[in-house]
mmCIF file of C-alpha atoms in Angstrom:
data_model
loop_
_atom_site.group_PDB
_atom_site.id
_atom_site.type_symbol
_atom_site.label_atom_id
_atom_site.label_comp_id
_atom_site.label_asym_id
_atom_site.label_seq_id
_atom_site.Cartn_x
_atom_site.Cartn_y
_atom_site.Cartn_z
ATOM 1 C CA MET A 144 321.695 60.888 -41.455
ATOM 2 C CA PHE A 145 318.110 60.049 -40.632
ATOM 3 C CA ASN A 146 316.608 56.904 -42.953
ATOM 4 C CA PRO A 147 312.704 57.119 -43.411
ATOM 5 C CA PRO A 148 311.244 53.738 -42.519
ATOM 6 C CA THR A 149 310.526 51.795 -45.885
ATOM 7 C CA LEU A 150 306.784 50.803 -46.915
ATOM 8 C CA GLU A 151 307.948 47.090 -45.293
ATOM 9 C CA ASP A 152 308.712 48.364 -42.181
ATOM 10 C CA LEU A 153 305.637 50.293 -41.835
ATOM 11 C CA GLN A 154 303.727 47.360 -42.520
ATOM 12 C CA GLU A 155 305.415 45.363 -40.104
ATOM 13 C CA THR A 156 304.553 47.419 -37.455
ATOM 14 C CA ARG A 157 301.212 47.807 -38.240
ATOM 15 C CA ARG A 158 300.493 44.377 -38.310
ATOM 16 C CA ALA A 159 302.540 43.727 -35.270
ATOM 17 C CA ASN A 160 299.931 46.706 -33.554
ATOM 18 C CA GLU A 161 297.268 44.434 -35.107
ATOM 19 C CA LYS A 162 298.128 41.868 -32.949
ATOM 20 C CA LEU A 163 298.262 43.872 -30.003
ATOM 21 C CA VAL A 164 294.493 44.928 -30.797
ATOM 22 C CA LEU A 165 293.285 41.413 -31.586
ATOM 23 C CA LYS A 166 294.382 40.115 -28.227
ATOM 24 C CA ALA A 167 292.735 42.910 -26.250
ATOM 25 C CA LEU A 168 289.992 42.714 -28.395
ATOM 26 C CA GLU A 169 289.728 38.866 -27.265
ATOM 27 C CA SER A 170 289.906 39.716 -23.483
ATOM 28 C CA LYS A 171 286.146 41.081 -23.656
ATOM 29 C CA PRO A 172 283.427 41.858 -26.523
ATOM 30 C CA GLU A 173 283.707 45.493 -26.607
ATOM 31 C CA TRP A 174 286.143 48.386 -26.049
ATOM 32 C CA VAL A 175 285.929 51.762 -26.029
ATOM 33 C CA GLU A 176 288.772 53.515 -28.480
ATOM 34 C CA THR A 177 290.855 55.350 -25.791
ATOM 35 C CA GLU A 178 290.744 52.113 -23.356
ATOM 36 C CA LEU A 179 292.069 50.105 -25.731
ATOM 37 C CA ALA A 180 294.483 52.318 -26.773
ATOM 38 C CA LYS A 181 295.708 52.382 -22.989
ATOM 39 C CA THR A 182 295.414 48.707 -22.759
ATOM 40 C CA THR A 183 297.348 48.140 -25.562
ATOM 41 C CA GLY A 184 300.034 51.155 -24.992
ATOM 42 C CA LEU A 185 299.553 52.057 -28.490
ATOM 43 C CA ALA A 186 299.504 55.965 -29.662
ATOM 44 C CA LEU A 187 296.156 56.724 -30.555
ATOM 45 C CA SER A 188 297.177 57.184 -34.497
ATOM 46 C CA HIS A 189 298.678 53.903 -34.267
ATOM 47 C CA LEU A 190 295.874 52.528 -32.421
ATOM 48 C CA ARG A 191 293.325 54.041 -35.476
ATOM 49 C CA ALA A 192 295.569 52.777 -38.272
ATOM 50 C CA ALA A 193 295.382 48.977 -36.802
ATOM 51 C CA LEU A 194 291.838 49.753 -36.160
ATOM 52 C CA ALA A 195 291.247 50.833 -39.878
ATOM 53 C CA SER A 196 293.563 48.133 -41.309
ATOM 54 C CA LEU A 197 291.446 45.348 -39.213
ATOM 55 C CA LEU A 198 287.985 47.031 -40.146
ATOM 56 C CA ASP A 199 288.834 46.646 -43.813
ATOM 57 C CA GLN A 200 289.981 42.767 -43.178
ATOM 58 C CA GLY A 201 286.762 42.641 -41.661
ATOM 59 C CA ARG A 202 288.097 41.054 -38.310
ATOM 60 C CA VAL A 203 286.782 43.988 -36.633
ATOM 61 C CA ARG A 204 283.555 45.987 -36.329
ATOM 62 C CA ARG A 205 282.626 49.135 -34.700
ATOM 63 C CA LEU A 206 279.716 48.965 -32.782
ATOM 64 C CA PRO A 207 277.071 50.997 -31.377
ATOM 65 C CA GLY A 208 278.565 53.389 -28.890
ATOM 66 C CA THR A 209 277.368 56.400 -26.667
ATOM 67 C CA GLY A 210 277.696 59.793 -27.928
ATOM 68 C CA THR A 211 280.908 60.301 -29.860
ATOM 69 C CA ARG A 212 282.618 57.537 -28.322
ATOM 70 C CA ALA A 213 284.355 54.772 -30.688
ATOM 71 C CA VAL A 214 283.118 51.371 -29.550
ATOM 72 C CA TYR A 215 284.834 48.237 -31.606
ATOM 73 C CA GLY A 216 284.864 44.315 -31.036
ATOM 74 C CA LEU A 217 285.837 41.361 -32.826
ATOM 75 C CA ALA A 218 284.178 40.211 -36.255
ATOM 76 C CA ASP A 219 283.496 37.439 -37.528
ATOM 77 C CA PRO A 220 282.511 37.587 -41.469
ATOM 78 C CA GLY A 221 282.307 33.543 -41.306
ATOM 79 C CA LEU A 222 285.356 33.009 -43.773
ATOM 80 C CA ALA A 223 287.276 29.949 -43.194
ATOM 81 C CA ASP A 224 291.305 30.518 -42.837
ATOM 82 C CA VAL A 225 292.519 28.948 -45.610
ATOM 83 C CA PRO A 226 295.930 29.051 -48.034
ATOM 84 C CA ALA A 227 296.303 31.235 -50.805
ATOM 85 C CA THR A 228 296.052 28.092 -53.605
ATOM 86 C CA PRO A 229 295.083 29.339 -56.971
ATOM 87 C CA LEU A 230 291.941 30.380 -57.873
ATOM 88 C CA THR A 231 289.116 27.818 -58.207
ATOM 89 C CA GLU A 232 286.485 28.360 -60.671
ATOM 90 C CA ASP A 233 284.204 29.249 -58.101
ATOM 91 C CA ALA A 234 286.455 31.826 -56.573
ATOM 92 C CA LYS A 235 286.476 33.574 -60.024
ATOM 93 C CA ARG A 236 283.131 33.324 -60.791
ATOM 94 C CA VAL A 237 282.700 35.013 -57.142
ATOM 95 C CA ARG A 238 285.318 37.873 -57.994
ATOM 96 C CA ASP A 239 283.870 38.719 -61.294
ATOM 97 C CA TYR A 240 280.343 38.893 -59.497
ATOM 98 C CA LEU A 241 281.736 41.351 -57.184
ATOM 99 C CA GLU A 242 283.431 43.300 -59.672
ATOM 100 C CA GLY A 243 281.671 46.715 -58.899
ATOM 101 C CA ARG A 244 279.142 45.652 -56.590
ATOM 102 C CA ALA A 245 278.717 44.457 -52.950
ATOM 103 C CA ASP A 246 276.859 42.024 -51.996
ATOM 104 C CA SER A 247 276.206 39.075 -49.097
ATOM 105 C CA ALA A 248 276.873 35.579 -49.278
ATOM 106 C CA LEU A 249 273.307 34.520 -49.365
ATOM 107 C CA TYR A 250 272.233 36.982 -51.981
ATOM 108 C CA MET A 251 275.556 35.587 -54.350
ATOM 109 C CA SER A 252 274.557 32.417 -53.742
ATOM 110 C CA GLU A 253 271.115 32.854 -55.247
ATOM 111 C CA GLN A 254 272.371 35.071 -58.016
ATOM 112 C CA LEU A 255 274.921 32.519 -59.233
ATOM 113 C CA ARG A 256 273.026 29.436 -58.264
ATOM 114 C CA MET A 257 275.876 28.230 -55.974
ATOM 115 C CA SER A 258 275.486 26.930 -52.408
ATOM 116 C CA ARG A 259 275.980 29.360 -49.954
ATOM 117 C CA GLU A 260 278.750 26.946 -48.653
ATOM 118 C CA ASP A 261 280.482 26.884 -52.116
ATOM 119 C CA VAL A 262 280.136 31.163 -52.207
ATOM 120 C CA MET A 263 281.617 31.045 -48.359
ATOM 121 C CA LYS A 264 284.824 28.992 -49.650
ATOM 122 C CA ALA A 265 285.315 30.952 -52.830
ATOM 123 C CA LEU A 266 285.100 34.263 -50.330
ATOM 124 C CA SER A 267 287.566 32.358 -48.113
ATOM 125 C CA LEU A 268 289.852 32.064 -50.916
ATOM 126 C CA LEU A 269 289.465 35.503 -52.438
ATOM 127 C CA ASN A 270 289.810 37.215 -48.709
ATOM 128 C CA ALA A 271 293.785 34.563 -48.447
ATOM 129 C CA HIS A 272 294.588 36.740 -51.807
ATOM 130 C CA GLY A 273 293.691 39.782 -49.804
ATOM 131 C CA MET A 274 291.093 40.768 -52.962
ATOM 132 C CA ILE A 275 287.902 41.161 -50.437
ATOM 133 C CA THR A 276 286.729 43.090 -47.847
ATOM 134 C CA CYS A 277 283.654 43.313 -45.696
ATOM 135 C CA THR A 278 281.297 45.622 -43.668
ATOM 136 C CA PHE A 279 278.732 44.791 -41.286
ATOM 137 C CA VAL A 280 275.575 46.605 -41.395
ATOM 138 C CA GLY A 281 273.695 44.775 -38.207
ATOM 139 C CA SER A 282 273.944 40.890 -38.296
ATOM 140 C CA LEU A 283 274.408 41.013 -42.362
ATOM 141 C CA VAL A 284 277.859 40.990 -43.908
ATOM 142 C CA ILE A 285 278.317 42.698 -46.868
ATOM 143 C CA PHE A 286 281.617 41.480 -49.593
ATOM 144 C CA ARG A 287 283.331 43.642 -51.962
ATOM 145 C CA LEU A 288 286.710 43.776 -54.004
ATOM 146 C CA LYS A 289 289.214 45.642 -52.510
ATOM 147 C CA GLU A 290 289.712 48.339 -55.442
ATOM 148 C CA THR A 291 293.168 49.487 -54.757
ATOM 149 C CA GLN A 292 294.564 45.981 -53.667
ATOM 150 C CA ALA A 293 293.649 44.965 -57.238
ATOM 151 C CA ILE A 294 295.701 48.098 -58.859
ATOM 152 C CA GLY A 295 298.195 47.142 -56.507
ATOM 153 C CA GLN A 296 298.462 43.492 -57.533
ATOM 154 C CA GLU A 297 298.485 44.721 -61.074
ATOM 155 C CA GLN A 298 301.934 46.836 -60.481
ATOM 156 C CA ALA A 299 303.663 44.527 -58.035
ATOM 157 C CA PRO A 300 305.095 42.028 -60.530
ATOM 158 C CA ALA A 301 306.628 45.209 -62.522
ATOM 159 C CA GLN A 302 308.331 46.759 -59.417
ATOM 160 C CA SER A 303 309.356 42.985 -58.385
ATOM 161 C CA GLY A 304 311.007 42.600 -61.483
ATOM 162 C CA LYS A 305 312.931 46.014 -61.755
ATOM 163 C CA LYS A 306 313.921 45.364 -58.373
ATOM 164 C CA LYS A 307 315.490 41.975 -59.477
ATOM 165 C CA GLN A 308 316.856 43.300 -62.482
ATOM 166 C CA VAL A 309 318.549 46.568 -60.285
ATOM 167 C CA ALA A 310 320.024 43.909 -57.880
#
C-alpha cells in the first residue's frame, strides 16, 4: 500500500534540497539554473521548489541573465541570524507598519522614527519567526509580511490542539 509523503516529509526534503542549493551557490557568485541542477543532482522541479523557497526567504536572488536563462546567486538582506525569542516592542511596531505594505529598512526607520539598526534588529527577529519576506530591486531590499504565514500561524495552534486530543 502506498503511503503518500506527509507535509513534514515534504518540508524536510525541501530543506535538505535548500542546503544543497546554498552549498553550490557559495562556490561561485552566479549560477545558471540548468548548471545548478546538474551540480546539485536535483531534478529541475525540486531545484525550482528549493529556489522559490530560498527566494521567498531572501537568501537567494535572481540575477539578470541573457535571454531566457535564469541566473541565481546568494542574497544578503542584511538580517542577523537570531533566535525566535518573543517579539520586542520595536518588532511589533515594524510588523504593524508592514501590515498591508512593503518597504525598505531606511524608509521604515524614517517613518517610524527609529534608527536603521533598530529596524534591522526588529526585522531580524520577525525573520526568525518566519513572518517576513524580502525582495531585491537592484541593490535595494524591500521587506513585507508573509500573508500566508500569518494565516498559517493562526490555524496552527488549533490543529496542534486537535492532534493532542486525538492522540
